[in-house]
PDB file of C-alpha atoms and ligand atoms in Angstrom:
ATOM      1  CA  UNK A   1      83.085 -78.271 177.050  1.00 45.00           C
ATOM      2  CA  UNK A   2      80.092 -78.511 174.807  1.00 45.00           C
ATOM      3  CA  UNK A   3      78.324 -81.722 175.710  1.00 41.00           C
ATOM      4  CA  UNK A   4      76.535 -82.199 171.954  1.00 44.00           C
ATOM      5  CA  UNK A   5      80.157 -82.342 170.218  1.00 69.00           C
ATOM      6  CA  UNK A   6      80.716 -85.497 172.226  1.00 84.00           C
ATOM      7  CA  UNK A   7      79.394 -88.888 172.321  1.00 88.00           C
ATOM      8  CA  UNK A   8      79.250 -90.520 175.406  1.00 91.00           C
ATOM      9  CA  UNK A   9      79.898 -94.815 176.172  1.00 94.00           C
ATOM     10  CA  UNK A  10      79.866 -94.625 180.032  1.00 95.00           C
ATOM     11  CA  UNK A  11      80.837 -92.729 183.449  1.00 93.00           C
ATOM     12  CA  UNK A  12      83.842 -92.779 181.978  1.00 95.00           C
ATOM     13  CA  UNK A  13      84.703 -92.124 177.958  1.00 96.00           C
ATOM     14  CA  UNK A  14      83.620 -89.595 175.605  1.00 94.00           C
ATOM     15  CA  UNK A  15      84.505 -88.567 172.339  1.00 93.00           C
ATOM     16  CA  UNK A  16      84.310 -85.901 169.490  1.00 91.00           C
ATOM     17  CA  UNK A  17      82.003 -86.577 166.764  1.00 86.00           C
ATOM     18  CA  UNK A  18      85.287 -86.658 164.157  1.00 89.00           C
ATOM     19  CA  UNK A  19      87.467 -88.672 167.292  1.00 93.00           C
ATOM     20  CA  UNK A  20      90.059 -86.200 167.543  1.00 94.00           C
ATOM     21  CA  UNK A  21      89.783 -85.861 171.163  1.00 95.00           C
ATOM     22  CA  UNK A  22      88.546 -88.489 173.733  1.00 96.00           C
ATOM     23  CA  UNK A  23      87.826 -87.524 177.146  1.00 94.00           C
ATOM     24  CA  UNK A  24      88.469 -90.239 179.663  1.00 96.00           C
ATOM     25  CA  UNK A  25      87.396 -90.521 182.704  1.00 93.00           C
ATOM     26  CA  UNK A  26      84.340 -88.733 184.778  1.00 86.00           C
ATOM     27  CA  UNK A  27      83.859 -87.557 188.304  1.00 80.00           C
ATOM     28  CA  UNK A  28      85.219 -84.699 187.361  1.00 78.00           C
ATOM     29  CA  UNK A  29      88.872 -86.237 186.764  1.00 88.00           C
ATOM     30  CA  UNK A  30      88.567 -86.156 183.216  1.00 93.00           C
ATOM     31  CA  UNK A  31      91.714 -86.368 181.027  1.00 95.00           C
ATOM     32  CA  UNK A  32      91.977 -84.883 177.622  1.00 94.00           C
ATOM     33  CA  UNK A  33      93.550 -86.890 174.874  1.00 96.00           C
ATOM     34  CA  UNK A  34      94.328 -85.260 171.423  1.00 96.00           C
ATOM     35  CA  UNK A  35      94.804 -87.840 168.569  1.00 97.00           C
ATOM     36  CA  UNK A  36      97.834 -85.614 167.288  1.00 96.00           C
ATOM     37  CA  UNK A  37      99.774 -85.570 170.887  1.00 94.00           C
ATOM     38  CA  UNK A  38      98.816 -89.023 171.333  1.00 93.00           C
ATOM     39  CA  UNK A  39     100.281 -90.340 168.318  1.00 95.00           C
ATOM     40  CA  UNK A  40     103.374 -87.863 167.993  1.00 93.00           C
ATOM     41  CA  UNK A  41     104.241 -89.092 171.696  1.00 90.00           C
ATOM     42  CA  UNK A  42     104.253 -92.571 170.692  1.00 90.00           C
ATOM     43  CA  UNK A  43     106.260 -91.422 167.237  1.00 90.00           C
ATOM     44  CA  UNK A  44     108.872 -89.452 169.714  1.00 87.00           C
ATOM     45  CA  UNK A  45     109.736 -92.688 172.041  1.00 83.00           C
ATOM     46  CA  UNK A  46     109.984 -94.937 168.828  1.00 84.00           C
ATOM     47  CA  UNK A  47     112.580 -92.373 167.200  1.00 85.00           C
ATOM     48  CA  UNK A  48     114.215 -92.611 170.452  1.00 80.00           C
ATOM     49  CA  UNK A  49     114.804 -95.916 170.837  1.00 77.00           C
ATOM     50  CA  UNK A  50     116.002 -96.649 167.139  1.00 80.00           C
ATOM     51  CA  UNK A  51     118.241 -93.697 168.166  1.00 78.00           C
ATOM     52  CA  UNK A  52     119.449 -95.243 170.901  1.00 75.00           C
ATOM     53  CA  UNK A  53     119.969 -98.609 169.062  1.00 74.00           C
ATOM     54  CA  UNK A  54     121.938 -97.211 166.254  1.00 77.00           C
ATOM     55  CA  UNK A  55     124.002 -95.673 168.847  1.00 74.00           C
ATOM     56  CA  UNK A  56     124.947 -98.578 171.048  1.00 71.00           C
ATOM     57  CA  UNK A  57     125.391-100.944 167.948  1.00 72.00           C
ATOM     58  CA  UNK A  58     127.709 -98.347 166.106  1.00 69.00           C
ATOM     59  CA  UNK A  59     129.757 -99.027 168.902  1.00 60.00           C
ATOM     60  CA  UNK A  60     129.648 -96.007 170.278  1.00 53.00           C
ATOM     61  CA  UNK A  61     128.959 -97.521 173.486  1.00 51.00           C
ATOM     62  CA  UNK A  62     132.350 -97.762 175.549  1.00 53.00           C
ATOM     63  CA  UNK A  63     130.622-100.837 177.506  1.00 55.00           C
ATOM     64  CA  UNK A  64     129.581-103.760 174.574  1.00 59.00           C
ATOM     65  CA  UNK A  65     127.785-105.151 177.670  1.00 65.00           C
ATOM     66  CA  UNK A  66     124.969-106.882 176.978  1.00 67.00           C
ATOM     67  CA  UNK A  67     123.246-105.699 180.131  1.00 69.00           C
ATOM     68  CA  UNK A  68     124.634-102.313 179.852  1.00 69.00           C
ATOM     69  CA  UNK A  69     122.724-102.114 176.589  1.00 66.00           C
ATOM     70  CA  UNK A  70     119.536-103.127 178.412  1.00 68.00           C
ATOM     71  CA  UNK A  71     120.010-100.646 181.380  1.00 71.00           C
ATOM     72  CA  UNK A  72     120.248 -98.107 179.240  1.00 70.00           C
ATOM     73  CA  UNK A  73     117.926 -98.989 176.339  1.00 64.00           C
ATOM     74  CA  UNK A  74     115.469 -99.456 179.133  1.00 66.00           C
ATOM     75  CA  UNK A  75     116.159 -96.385 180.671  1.00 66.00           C
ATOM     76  CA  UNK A  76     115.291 -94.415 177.308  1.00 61.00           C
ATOM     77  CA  UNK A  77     112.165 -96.249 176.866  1.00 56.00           C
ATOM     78  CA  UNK A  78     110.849 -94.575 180.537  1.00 58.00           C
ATOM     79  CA  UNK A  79     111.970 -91.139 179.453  1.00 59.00           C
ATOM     80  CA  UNK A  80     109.287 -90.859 176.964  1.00 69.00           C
ATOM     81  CA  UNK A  81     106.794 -93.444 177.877  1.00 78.00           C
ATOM     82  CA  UNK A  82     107.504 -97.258 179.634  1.00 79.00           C
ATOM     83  CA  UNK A  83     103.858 -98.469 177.648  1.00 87.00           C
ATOM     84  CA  UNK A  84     104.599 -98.100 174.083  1.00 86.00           C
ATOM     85  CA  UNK A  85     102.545-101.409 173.688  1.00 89.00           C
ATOM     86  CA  UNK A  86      99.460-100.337 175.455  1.00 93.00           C
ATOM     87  CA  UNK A  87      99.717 -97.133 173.511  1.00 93.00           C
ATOM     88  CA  UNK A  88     100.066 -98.616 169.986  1.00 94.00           C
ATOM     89  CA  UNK A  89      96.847-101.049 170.677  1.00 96.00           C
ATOM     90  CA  UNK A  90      94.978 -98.201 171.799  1.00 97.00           C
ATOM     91  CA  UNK A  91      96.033 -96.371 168.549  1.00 97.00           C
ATOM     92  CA  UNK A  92      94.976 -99.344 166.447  1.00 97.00           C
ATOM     93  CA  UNK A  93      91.456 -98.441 167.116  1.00 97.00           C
ATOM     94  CA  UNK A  94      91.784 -94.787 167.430  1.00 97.00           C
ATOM     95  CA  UNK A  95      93.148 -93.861 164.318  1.00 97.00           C
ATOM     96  CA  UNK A  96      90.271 -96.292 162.943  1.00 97.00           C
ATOM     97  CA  UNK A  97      88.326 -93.576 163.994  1.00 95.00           C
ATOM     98  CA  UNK A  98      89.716 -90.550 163.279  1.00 95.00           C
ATOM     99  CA  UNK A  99      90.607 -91.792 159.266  1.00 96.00           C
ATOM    100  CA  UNK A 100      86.479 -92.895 158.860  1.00 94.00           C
ATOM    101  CA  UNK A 101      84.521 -90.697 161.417  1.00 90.00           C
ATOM    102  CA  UNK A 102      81.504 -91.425 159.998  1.00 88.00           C
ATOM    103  CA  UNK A 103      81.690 -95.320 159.500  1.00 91.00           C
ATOM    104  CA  UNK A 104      82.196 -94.829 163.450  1.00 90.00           C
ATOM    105  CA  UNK A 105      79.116 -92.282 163.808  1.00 84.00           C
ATOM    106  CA  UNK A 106      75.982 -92.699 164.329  1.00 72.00           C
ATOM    107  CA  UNK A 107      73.354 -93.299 161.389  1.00 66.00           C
ATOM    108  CA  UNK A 108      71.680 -89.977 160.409  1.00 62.00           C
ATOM    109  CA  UNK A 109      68.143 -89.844 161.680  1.00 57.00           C
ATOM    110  CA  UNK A 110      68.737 -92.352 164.658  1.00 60.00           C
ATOM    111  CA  UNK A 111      67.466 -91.027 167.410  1.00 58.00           C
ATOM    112  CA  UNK A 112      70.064 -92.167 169.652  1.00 62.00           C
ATOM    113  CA  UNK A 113      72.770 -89.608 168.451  1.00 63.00           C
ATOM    114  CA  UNK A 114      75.146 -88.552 171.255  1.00 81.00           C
ATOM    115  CA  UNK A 115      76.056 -92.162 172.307  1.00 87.00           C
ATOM    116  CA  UNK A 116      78.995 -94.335 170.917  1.00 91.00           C
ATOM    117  CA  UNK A 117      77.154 -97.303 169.343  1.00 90.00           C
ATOM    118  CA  UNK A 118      80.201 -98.976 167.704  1.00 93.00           C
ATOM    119  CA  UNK A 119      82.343-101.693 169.811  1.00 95.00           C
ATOM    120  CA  UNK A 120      85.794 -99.669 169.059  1.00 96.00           C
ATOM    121  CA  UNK A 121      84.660 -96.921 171.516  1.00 97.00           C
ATOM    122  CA  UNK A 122      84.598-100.110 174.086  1.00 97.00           C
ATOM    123  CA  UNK A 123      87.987-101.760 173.177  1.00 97.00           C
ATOM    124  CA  UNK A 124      89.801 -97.731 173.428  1.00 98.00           C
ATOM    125  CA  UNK A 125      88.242 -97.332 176.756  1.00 98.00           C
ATOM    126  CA  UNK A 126      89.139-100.812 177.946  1.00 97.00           C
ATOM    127  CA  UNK A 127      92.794 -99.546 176.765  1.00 97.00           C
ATOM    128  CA  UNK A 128      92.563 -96.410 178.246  1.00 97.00           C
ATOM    129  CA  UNK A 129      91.004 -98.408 182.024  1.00 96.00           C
ATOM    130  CA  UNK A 130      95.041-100.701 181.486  1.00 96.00           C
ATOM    131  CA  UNK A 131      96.635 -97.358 180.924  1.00 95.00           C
ATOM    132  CA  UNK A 132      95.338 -95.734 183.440  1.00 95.00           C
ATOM    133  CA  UNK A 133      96.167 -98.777 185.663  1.00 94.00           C
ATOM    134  CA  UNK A 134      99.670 -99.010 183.994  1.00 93.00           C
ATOM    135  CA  UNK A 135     100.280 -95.557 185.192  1.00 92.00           C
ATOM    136  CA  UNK A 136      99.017 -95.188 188.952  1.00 92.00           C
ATOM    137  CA  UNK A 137     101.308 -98.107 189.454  1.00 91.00           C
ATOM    138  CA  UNK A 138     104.369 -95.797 187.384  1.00 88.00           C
ATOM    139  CA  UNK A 139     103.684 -92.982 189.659  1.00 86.00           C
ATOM    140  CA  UNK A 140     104.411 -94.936 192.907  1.00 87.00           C
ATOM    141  CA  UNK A 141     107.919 -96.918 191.016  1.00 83.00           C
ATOM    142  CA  UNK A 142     109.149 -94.628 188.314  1.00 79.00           C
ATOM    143  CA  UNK A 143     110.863 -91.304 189.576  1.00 78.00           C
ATOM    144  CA  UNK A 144     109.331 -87.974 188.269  1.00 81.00           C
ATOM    145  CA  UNK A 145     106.970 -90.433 186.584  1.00 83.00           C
ATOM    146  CA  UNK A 146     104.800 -87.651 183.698  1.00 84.00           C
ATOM    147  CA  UNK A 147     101.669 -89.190 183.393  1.00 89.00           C
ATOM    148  CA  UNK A 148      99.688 -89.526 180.162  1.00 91.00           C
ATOM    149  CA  UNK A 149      96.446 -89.459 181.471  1.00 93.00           C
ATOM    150  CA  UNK A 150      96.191 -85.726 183.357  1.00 91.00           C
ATOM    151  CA  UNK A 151      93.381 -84.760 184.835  1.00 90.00           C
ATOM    152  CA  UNK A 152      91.982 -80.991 183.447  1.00 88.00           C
ATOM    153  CA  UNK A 153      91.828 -79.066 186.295  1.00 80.00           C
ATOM    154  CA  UNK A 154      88.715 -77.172 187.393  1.00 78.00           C
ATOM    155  CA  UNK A 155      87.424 -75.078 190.150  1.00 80.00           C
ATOM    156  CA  UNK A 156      83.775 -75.247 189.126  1.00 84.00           C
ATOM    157  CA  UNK A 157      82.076 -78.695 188.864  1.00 86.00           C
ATOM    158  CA  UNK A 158      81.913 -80.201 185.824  1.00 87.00           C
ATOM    159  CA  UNK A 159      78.109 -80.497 184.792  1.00 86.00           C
ATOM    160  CA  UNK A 160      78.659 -82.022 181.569  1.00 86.00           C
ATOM    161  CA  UNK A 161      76.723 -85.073 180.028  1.00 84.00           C
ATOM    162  CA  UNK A 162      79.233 -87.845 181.973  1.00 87.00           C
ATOM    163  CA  UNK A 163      79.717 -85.678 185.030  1.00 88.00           C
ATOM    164  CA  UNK A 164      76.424 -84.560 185.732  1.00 88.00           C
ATOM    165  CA  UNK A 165      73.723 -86.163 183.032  1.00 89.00           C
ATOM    166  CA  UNK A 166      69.898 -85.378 183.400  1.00 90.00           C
ATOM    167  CA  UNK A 167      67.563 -87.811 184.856  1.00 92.00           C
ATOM    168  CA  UNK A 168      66.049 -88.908 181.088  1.00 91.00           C
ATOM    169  CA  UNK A 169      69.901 -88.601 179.682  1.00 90.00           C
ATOM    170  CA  UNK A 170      70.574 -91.549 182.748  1.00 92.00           C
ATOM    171  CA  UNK A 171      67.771 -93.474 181.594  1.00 92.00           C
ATOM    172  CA  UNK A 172      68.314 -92.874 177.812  1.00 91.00           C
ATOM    173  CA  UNK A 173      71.989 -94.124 178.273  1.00 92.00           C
ATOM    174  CA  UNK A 174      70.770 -97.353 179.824  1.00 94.00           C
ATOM    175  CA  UNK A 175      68.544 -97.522 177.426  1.00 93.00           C
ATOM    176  CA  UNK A 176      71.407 -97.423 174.598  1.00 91.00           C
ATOM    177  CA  UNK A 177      73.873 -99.539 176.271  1.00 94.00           C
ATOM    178  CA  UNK A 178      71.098-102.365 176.068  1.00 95.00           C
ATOM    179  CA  UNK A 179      70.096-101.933 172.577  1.00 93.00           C
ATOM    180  CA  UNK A 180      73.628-101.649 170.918  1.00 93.00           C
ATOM    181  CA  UNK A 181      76.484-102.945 173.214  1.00 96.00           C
ATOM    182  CA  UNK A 182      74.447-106.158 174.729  1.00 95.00           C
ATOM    183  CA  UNK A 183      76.242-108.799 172.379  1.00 96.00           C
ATOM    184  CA  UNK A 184      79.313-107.811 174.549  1.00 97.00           C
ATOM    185  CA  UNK A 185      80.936-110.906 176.633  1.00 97.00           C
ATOM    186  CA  UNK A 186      78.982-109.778 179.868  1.00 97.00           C
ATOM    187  CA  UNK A 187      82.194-109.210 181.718  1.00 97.00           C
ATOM    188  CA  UNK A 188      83.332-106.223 179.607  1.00 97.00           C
ATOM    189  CA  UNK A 189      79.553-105.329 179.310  1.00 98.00           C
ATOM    190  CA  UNK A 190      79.698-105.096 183.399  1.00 97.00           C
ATOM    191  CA  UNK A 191      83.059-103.188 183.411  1.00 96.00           C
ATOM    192  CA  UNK A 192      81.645-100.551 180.473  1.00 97.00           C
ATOM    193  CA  UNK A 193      78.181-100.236 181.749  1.00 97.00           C
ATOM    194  CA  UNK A 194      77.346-101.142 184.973  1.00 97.00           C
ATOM    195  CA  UNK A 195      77.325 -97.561 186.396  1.00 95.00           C
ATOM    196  CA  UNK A 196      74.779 -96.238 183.834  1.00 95.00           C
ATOM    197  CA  UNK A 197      72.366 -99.237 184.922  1.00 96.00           C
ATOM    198  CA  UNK A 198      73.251 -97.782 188.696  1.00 95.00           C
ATOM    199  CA  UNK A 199      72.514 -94.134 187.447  1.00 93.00           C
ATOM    200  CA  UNK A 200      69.188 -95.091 185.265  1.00 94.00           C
ATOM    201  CA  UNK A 201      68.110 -97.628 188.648  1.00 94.00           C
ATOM    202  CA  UNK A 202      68.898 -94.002 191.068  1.00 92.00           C
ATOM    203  CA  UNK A 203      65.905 -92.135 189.021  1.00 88.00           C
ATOM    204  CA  UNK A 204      63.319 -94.796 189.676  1.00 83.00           C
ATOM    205  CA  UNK A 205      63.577 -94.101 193.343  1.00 72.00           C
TER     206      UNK A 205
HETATM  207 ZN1   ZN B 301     110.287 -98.801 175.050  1.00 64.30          ZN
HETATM  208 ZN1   ZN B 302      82.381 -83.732 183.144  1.00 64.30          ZN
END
C-alpha cells in the first residue's frame, strides 16, 4: 500500500487521491472498498428485487399471500445485501467524489496534502462506522452472513500512515483535524478525531 496515494481523516478511513478506493478501518483490520464493486453490489440486489417483484406480481407465485410475498421478498433482499439503505447513503457521497476528485482534493500548494479536508470524507466514514455496526450484528443473526466490510489479510504488520504514522505525521494530523474539521457538531468531531488527539497527546510524553 503506498501511503502518499491516500489521504488520511482518522485511525480509521483513508482514501485514494481520485476516491476509487477507501480503506476503512486501522489496527491493521483494514477493509478495502472499490467504488466499482461497491456500487455494482448495490446495482445486483436492486435488479434482484425488481426481479423478484415482477415475479410474484405476474402471478407466478402459487401463494398470492401477502406474507408469503414478504418472506420471500425479504429473503432475496439478505442474499445480496439486508442494508441497501445504508449502502445507497454512503454512495450519495462517494460517487460525489469519485465524479469531481479534485473539488474533493486538496488545494495545490497547501501544505497539508495527504489529509481529507472536506466534510464528505466524515459523513462516508460515519456510514461506513453504521455499516460496520449493521454487519457485526448480521454475522451473529443472518446464516452464512458475507460481510461487506473484509478485513485484507496480512502476516506482516501494517506500517502504513493510519496503522503505524510517525511521531510529526501524529502531531501533523491533530494539527489538521483542528484547522479544517473543527466546525463539526463536537459529537461527530469526538467520534472522527478523538484518537488522533490521543496519538498527537502520546508524543508529548
Ligand atoms: Zn432489500
Ligand atoms: Zn495500515
Amino acid at each position: 500500500m503506498a501511503p502518499t496515494q491516500f489521504y488520511c481523516l482518522n485511525r480509521r478511513y483513508m482514501r485514494a487521491l481520485d476516491g476509487k478506493i477507501i480503506i476503512y478501518e486501522g489496527g491493521e483490520q483494514h477493509a478495502k472498498l472499490h467504488f466499482k464493486e461497491f456500487t455494482a453490489l448495490l446495482a445486483e440486489h436492486d435488479e434482484a428485487v425488481s426481479d423478484i417483484r415482477e415475479f410474484l406480481d405476474g402471478g407466478l407465485c402459487l401463494s398470492k399471500d401477502h406474507m408469503m410475498y414478504e418472506l420471500i421478498a425479504g429473503a432475496v433482499c439478505k442474499v445480496l445485501t439486508p442494508y441497501p439503505a445504508q449502502l445507497s447513503d454512503i454512495l450519495a457521497h462517494w460517487r460525489k467524489i469519485v465524479t469531481h476528485p479534485t473539488r474533493y482534493g486538496i488545494p495545490d500548494g497547501a501544505k497539508d496534502e495527504g489529509m481529507c479536508i472536506h466534510a464528505i470524507d466524515v459523513s462516508i466514514c460515519e456510514g461506513l462506522a453504521t455499516l460496520k455496526a449493521l454487519e457485526d450484528a448480521a454475522e451473529t443473526c443472518i446464516p452464512h452472513y458475507q460481510r461487506i466490510l473484509v478485513p485484507i489479510f496480512t502476516s506482516e504488520p501494517c506500517r502504513c500512515n493510519i496503522c503505524e504514522p510517525s511521531i510529526e505525521r501524529r502531531r501533523w494530523h491533530w494539527a489538521c483535524a483542528q484547522k479544517y474539521h473543527s466546525t463539526l457538531p463536537a459529537p461527530i468531531f469526538e467520534r472522527m478525531f478523538a484518537g488522533l488527539r490521543e496519538d498527537a497527546e502520546a508524543t508529548r510524553q
